[in-house]
mmCIF file of C-alpha atoms in Angstrom:
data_model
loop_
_atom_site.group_PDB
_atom_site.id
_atom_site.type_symbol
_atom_site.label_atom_id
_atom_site.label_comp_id
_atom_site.label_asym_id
_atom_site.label_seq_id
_atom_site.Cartn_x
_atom_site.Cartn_y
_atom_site.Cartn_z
ATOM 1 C CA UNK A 1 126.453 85.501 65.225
ATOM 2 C CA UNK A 2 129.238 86.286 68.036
ATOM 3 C CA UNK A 3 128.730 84.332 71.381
ATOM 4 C CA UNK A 4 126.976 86.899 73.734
ATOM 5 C CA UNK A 5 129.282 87.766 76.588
ATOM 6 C CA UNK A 6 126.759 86.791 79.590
ATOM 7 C CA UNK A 7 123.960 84.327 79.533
ATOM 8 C CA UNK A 8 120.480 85.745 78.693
ATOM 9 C CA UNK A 9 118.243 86.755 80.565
ATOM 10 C CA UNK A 10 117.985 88.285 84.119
ATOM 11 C CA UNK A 11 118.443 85.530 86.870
ATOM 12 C CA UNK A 12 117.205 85.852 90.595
ATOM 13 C CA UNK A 13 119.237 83.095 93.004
ATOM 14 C CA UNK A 14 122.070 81.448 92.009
ATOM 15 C CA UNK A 15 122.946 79.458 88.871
ATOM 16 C CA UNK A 16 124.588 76.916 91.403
ATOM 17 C CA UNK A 17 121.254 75.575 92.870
ATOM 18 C CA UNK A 18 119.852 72.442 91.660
ATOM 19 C CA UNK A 19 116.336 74.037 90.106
ATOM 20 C CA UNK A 20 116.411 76.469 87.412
ATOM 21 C CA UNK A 21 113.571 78.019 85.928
ATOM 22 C CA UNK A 22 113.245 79.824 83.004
ATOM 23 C CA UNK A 23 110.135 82.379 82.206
ATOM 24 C CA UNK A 24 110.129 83.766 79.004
ATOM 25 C CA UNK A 25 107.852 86.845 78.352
ATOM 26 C CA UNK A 26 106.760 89.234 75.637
ATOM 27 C CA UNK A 27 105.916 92.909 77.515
ATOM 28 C CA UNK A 28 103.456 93.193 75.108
ATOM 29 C CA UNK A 29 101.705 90.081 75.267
ATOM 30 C CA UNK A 30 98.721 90.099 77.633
ATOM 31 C CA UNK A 31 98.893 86.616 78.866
ATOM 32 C CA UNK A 32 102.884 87.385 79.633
ATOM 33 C CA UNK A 33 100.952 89.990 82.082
ATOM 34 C CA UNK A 34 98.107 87.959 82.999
ATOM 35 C CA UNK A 35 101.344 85.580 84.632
ATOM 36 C CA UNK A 36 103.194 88.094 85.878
ATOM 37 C CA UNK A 37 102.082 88.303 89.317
ATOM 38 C CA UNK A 38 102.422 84.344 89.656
ATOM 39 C CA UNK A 39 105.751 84.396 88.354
ATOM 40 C CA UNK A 40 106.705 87.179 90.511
ATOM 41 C CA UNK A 41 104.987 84.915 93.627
ATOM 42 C CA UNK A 42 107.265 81.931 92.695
ATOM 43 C CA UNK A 43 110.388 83.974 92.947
ATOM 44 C CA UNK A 44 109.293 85.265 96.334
ATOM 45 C CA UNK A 45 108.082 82.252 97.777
ATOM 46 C CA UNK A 46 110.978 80.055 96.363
ATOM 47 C CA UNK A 47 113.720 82.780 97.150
ATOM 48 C CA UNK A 48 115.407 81.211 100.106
ATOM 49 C CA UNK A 49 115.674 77.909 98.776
ATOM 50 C CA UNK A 50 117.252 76.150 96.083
ATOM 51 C CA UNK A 51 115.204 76.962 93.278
ATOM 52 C CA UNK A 52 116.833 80.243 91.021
ATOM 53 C CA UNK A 53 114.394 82.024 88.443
ATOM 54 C CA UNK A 54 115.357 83.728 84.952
ATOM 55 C CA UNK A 55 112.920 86.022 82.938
ATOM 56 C CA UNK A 56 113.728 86.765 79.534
ATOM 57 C CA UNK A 57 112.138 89.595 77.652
ATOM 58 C CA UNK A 58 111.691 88.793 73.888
ATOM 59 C CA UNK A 59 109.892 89.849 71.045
ATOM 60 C CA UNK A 60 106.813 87.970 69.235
ATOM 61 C CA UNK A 61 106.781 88.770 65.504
ATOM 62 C CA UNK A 62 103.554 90.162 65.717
ATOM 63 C CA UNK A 63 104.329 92.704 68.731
ATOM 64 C CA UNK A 64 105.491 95.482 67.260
ATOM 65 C CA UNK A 65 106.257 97.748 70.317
ATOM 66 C CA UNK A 66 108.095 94.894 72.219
ATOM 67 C CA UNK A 67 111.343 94.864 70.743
ATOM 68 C CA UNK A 68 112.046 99.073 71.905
ATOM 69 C CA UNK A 69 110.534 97.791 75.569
ATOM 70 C CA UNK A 70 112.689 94.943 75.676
ATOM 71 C CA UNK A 71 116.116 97.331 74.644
ATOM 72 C CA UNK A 72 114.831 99.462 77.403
ATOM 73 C CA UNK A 73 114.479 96.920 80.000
ATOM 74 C CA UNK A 74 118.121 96.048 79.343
ATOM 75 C CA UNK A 75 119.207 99.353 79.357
ATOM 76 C CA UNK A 76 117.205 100.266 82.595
ATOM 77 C CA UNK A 77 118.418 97.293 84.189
ATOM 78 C CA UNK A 78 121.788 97.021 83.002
ATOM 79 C CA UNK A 79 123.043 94.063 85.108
ATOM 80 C CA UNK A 80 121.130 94.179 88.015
ATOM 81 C CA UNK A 81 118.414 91.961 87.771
ATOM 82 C CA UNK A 82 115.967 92.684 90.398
ATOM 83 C CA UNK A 83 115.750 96.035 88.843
ATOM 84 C CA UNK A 84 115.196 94.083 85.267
ATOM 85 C CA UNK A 85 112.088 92.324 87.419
ATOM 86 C CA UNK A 86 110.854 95.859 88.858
ATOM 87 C CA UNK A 87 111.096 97.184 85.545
ATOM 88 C CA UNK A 88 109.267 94.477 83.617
ATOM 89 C CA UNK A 89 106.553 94.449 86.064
ATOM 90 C CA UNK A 90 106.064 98.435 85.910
ATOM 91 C CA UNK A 91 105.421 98.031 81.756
ATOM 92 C CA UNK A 92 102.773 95.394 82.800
ATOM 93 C CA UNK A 93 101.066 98.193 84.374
ATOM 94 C CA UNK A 94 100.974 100.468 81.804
ATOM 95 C CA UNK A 95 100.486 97.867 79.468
ATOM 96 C CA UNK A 96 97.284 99.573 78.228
ATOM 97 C CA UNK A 97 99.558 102.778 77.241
ATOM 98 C CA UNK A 98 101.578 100.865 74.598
ATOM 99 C CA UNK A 99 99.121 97.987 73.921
ATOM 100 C CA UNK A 100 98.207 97.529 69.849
ATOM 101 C CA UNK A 101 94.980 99.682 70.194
ATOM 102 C CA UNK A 102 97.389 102.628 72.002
ATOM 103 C CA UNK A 103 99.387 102.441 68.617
ATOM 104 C CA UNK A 104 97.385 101.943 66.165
ATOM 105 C CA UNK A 105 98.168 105.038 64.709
ATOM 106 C CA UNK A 106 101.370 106.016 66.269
ATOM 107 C CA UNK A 107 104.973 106.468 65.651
ATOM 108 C CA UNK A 108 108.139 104.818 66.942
ATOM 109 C CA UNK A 109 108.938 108.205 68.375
ATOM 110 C CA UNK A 110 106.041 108.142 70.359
ATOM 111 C CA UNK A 111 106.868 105.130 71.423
ATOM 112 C CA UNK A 112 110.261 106.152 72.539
ATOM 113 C CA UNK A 113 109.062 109.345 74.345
ATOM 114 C CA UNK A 114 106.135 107.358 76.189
ATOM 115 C CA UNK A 115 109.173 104.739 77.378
ATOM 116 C CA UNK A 116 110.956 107.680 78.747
ATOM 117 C CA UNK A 117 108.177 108.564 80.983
ATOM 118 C CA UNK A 118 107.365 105.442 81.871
ATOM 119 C CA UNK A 119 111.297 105.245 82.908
ATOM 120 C CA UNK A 120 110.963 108.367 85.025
ATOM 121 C CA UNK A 121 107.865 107.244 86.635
ATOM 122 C CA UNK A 122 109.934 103.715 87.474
ATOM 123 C CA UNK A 123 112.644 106.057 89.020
ATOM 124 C CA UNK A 124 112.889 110.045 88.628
ATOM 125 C CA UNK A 125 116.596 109.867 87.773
ATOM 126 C CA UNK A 126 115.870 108.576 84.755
ATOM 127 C CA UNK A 127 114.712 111.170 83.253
ATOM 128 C CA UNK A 128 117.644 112.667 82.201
ATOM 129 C CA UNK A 129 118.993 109.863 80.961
ATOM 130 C CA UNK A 130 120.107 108.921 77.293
ATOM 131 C CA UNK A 131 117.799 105.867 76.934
ATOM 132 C CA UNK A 132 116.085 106.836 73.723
ATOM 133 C CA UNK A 133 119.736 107.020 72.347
ATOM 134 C CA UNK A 134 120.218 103.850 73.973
ATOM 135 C CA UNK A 135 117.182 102.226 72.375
ATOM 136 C CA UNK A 136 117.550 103.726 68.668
ATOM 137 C CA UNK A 137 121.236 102.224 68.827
ATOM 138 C CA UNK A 138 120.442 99.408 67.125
ATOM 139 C CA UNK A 139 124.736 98.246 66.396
ATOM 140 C CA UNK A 140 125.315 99.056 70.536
ATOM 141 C CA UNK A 141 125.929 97.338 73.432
ATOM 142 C CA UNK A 142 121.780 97.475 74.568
ATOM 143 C CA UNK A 143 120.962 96.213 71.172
ATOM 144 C CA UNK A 144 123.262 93.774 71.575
ATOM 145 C CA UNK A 145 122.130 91.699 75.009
ATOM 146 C CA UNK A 146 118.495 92.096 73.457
ATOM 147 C CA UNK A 147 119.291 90.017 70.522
ATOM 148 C CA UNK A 148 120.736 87.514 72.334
ATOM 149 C CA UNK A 149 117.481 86.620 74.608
ATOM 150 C CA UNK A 150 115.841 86.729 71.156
ATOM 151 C CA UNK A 151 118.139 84.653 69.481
ATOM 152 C CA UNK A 152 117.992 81.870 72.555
ATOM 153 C CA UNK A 153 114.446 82.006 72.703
ATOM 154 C CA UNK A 154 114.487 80.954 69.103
ATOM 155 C CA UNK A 155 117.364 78.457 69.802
ATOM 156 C CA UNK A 156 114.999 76.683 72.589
ATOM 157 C CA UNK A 157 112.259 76.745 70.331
ATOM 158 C CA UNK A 158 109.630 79.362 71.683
ATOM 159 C CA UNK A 159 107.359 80.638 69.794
ATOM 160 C CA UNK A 160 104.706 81.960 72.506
ATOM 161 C CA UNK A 161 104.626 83.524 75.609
ATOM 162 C CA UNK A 162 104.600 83.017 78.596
ATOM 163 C CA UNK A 163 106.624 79.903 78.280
ATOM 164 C CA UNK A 164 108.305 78.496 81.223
ATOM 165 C CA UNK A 165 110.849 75.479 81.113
ATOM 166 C CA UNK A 166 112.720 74.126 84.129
ATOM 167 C CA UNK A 167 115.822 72.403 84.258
ATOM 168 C CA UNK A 168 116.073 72.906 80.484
ATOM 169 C CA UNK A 169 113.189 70.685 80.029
ATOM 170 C CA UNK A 170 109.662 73.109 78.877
ATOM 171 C CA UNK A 171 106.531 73.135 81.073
ATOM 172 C CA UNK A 172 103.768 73.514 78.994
ATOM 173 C CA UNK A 173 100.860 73.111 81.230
ATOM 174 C CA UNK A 174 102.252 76.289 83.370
ATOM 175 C CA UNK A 175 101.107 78.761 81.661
ATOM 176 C CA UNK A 176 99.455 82.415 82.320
ATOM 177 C CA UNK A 177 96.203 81.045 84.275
ATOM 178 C CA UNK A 178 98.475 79.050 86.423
ATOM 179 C CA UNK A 179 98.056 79.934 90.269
ATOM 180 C CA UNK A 180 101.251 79.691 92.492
ATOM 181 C CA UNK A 181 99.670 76.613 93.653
ATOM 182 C CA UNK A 182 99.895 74.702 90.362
ATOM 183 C CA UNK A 183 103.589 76.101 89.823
ATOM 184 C CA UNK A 184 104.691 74.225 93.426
ATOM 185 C CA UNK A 185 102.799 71.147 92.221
ATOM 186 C CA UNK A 186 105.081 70.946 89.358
ATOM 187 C CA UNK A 187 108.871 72.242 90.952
ATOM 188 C CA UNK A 188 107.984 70.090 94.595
ATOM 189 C CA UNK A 189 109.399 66.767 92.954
ATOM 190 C CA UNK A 190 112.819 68.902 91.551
ATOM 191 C CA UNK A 191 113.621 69.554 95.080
#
């Protein structure tokens, strides 16, 4: 397995400060949504200080529509990671559209063609864009920086989602009913 050429995942603040959070998230996973918003309020309230804030998209063995959404995230985003964020947070909303009762009885191809549109609905330039070639590529470059959040997910040891670690040390008891209240509670002694 070659050593990816950037760290995983898509980082807001600086990988100099002395906090560094980690949330990793399945886009197909419901409680990954349900914590969403109070991830997204962590980043926002924590973004002047010294606290930075890394999301990784992976892939839970039994979400079957994840691992497409997750090469399209990285494909979307390329390496800007505020538009990985606004990305991720746009599939939460449709969630519903590519959920495991949306594709029951549906094709990979359908679930290519409903990324697209959710990609031009995220931004209209999009859609004229080569990201289902992107996402069928599974030897490319997009392939490629997926595995790698997948294969350090596995490497840290997660197994569910959300699952949020900080400092390299995992926080179980934040999880996706956690308020931004309980998420201060736990980083206020780090600063």
């Amino acid at each position: 397995m070659p050593v990816p050429s950037r760290p995983s995942g898509f980082r807001l603040g600086s990988g100099d400060v002395p906090v560094q959070i980690e949330v990793f998230v399945d886009l197909e996973c419901p409680f990954s949504k349900k914590a969403w918003p109070t991830v997204l309020a962590v980043a926002n309230h924590y973004e002047s200080e010294s606290v930075a804030i890394t999301a990784h998209s992976i892939v839970l063995c039994d979400h079957r529509q994840s691992w497409d959404l997750t090469k399209a995230v990285v494909a979307i985003a390329a390496y800007d990671p505020l538009r990985a964020w606004q990305f991720i947070g746009h599939l939460y909303q449709h969630q519903a559209d590519y959920g495991p009762d949306a594709f029951d009885h549906k094709t990979r191809q359908d679930l290519r063609q409903l990324i697209e549109d959710l990609a031009a609905k995220f931004d209209p330039a999009l859609s004229n864009s080569d990201l289902a070639q992107q996402i069928s590529d599974e030897e490319g470059a997009v392939a490629s920086r997926a595995k790698a959040s997948v294969r350090y997910a596995i490497s840290r040891g997660v197994w569910s989602t959300p699952t949020v670690f900080i400092n390299g040390s995992p926080v179980p008891e934040l999880e996706s009913s956690s308020t931004l209240s309980d998420w201060q509670t736990v980083i206020a002694p780090t600063l």
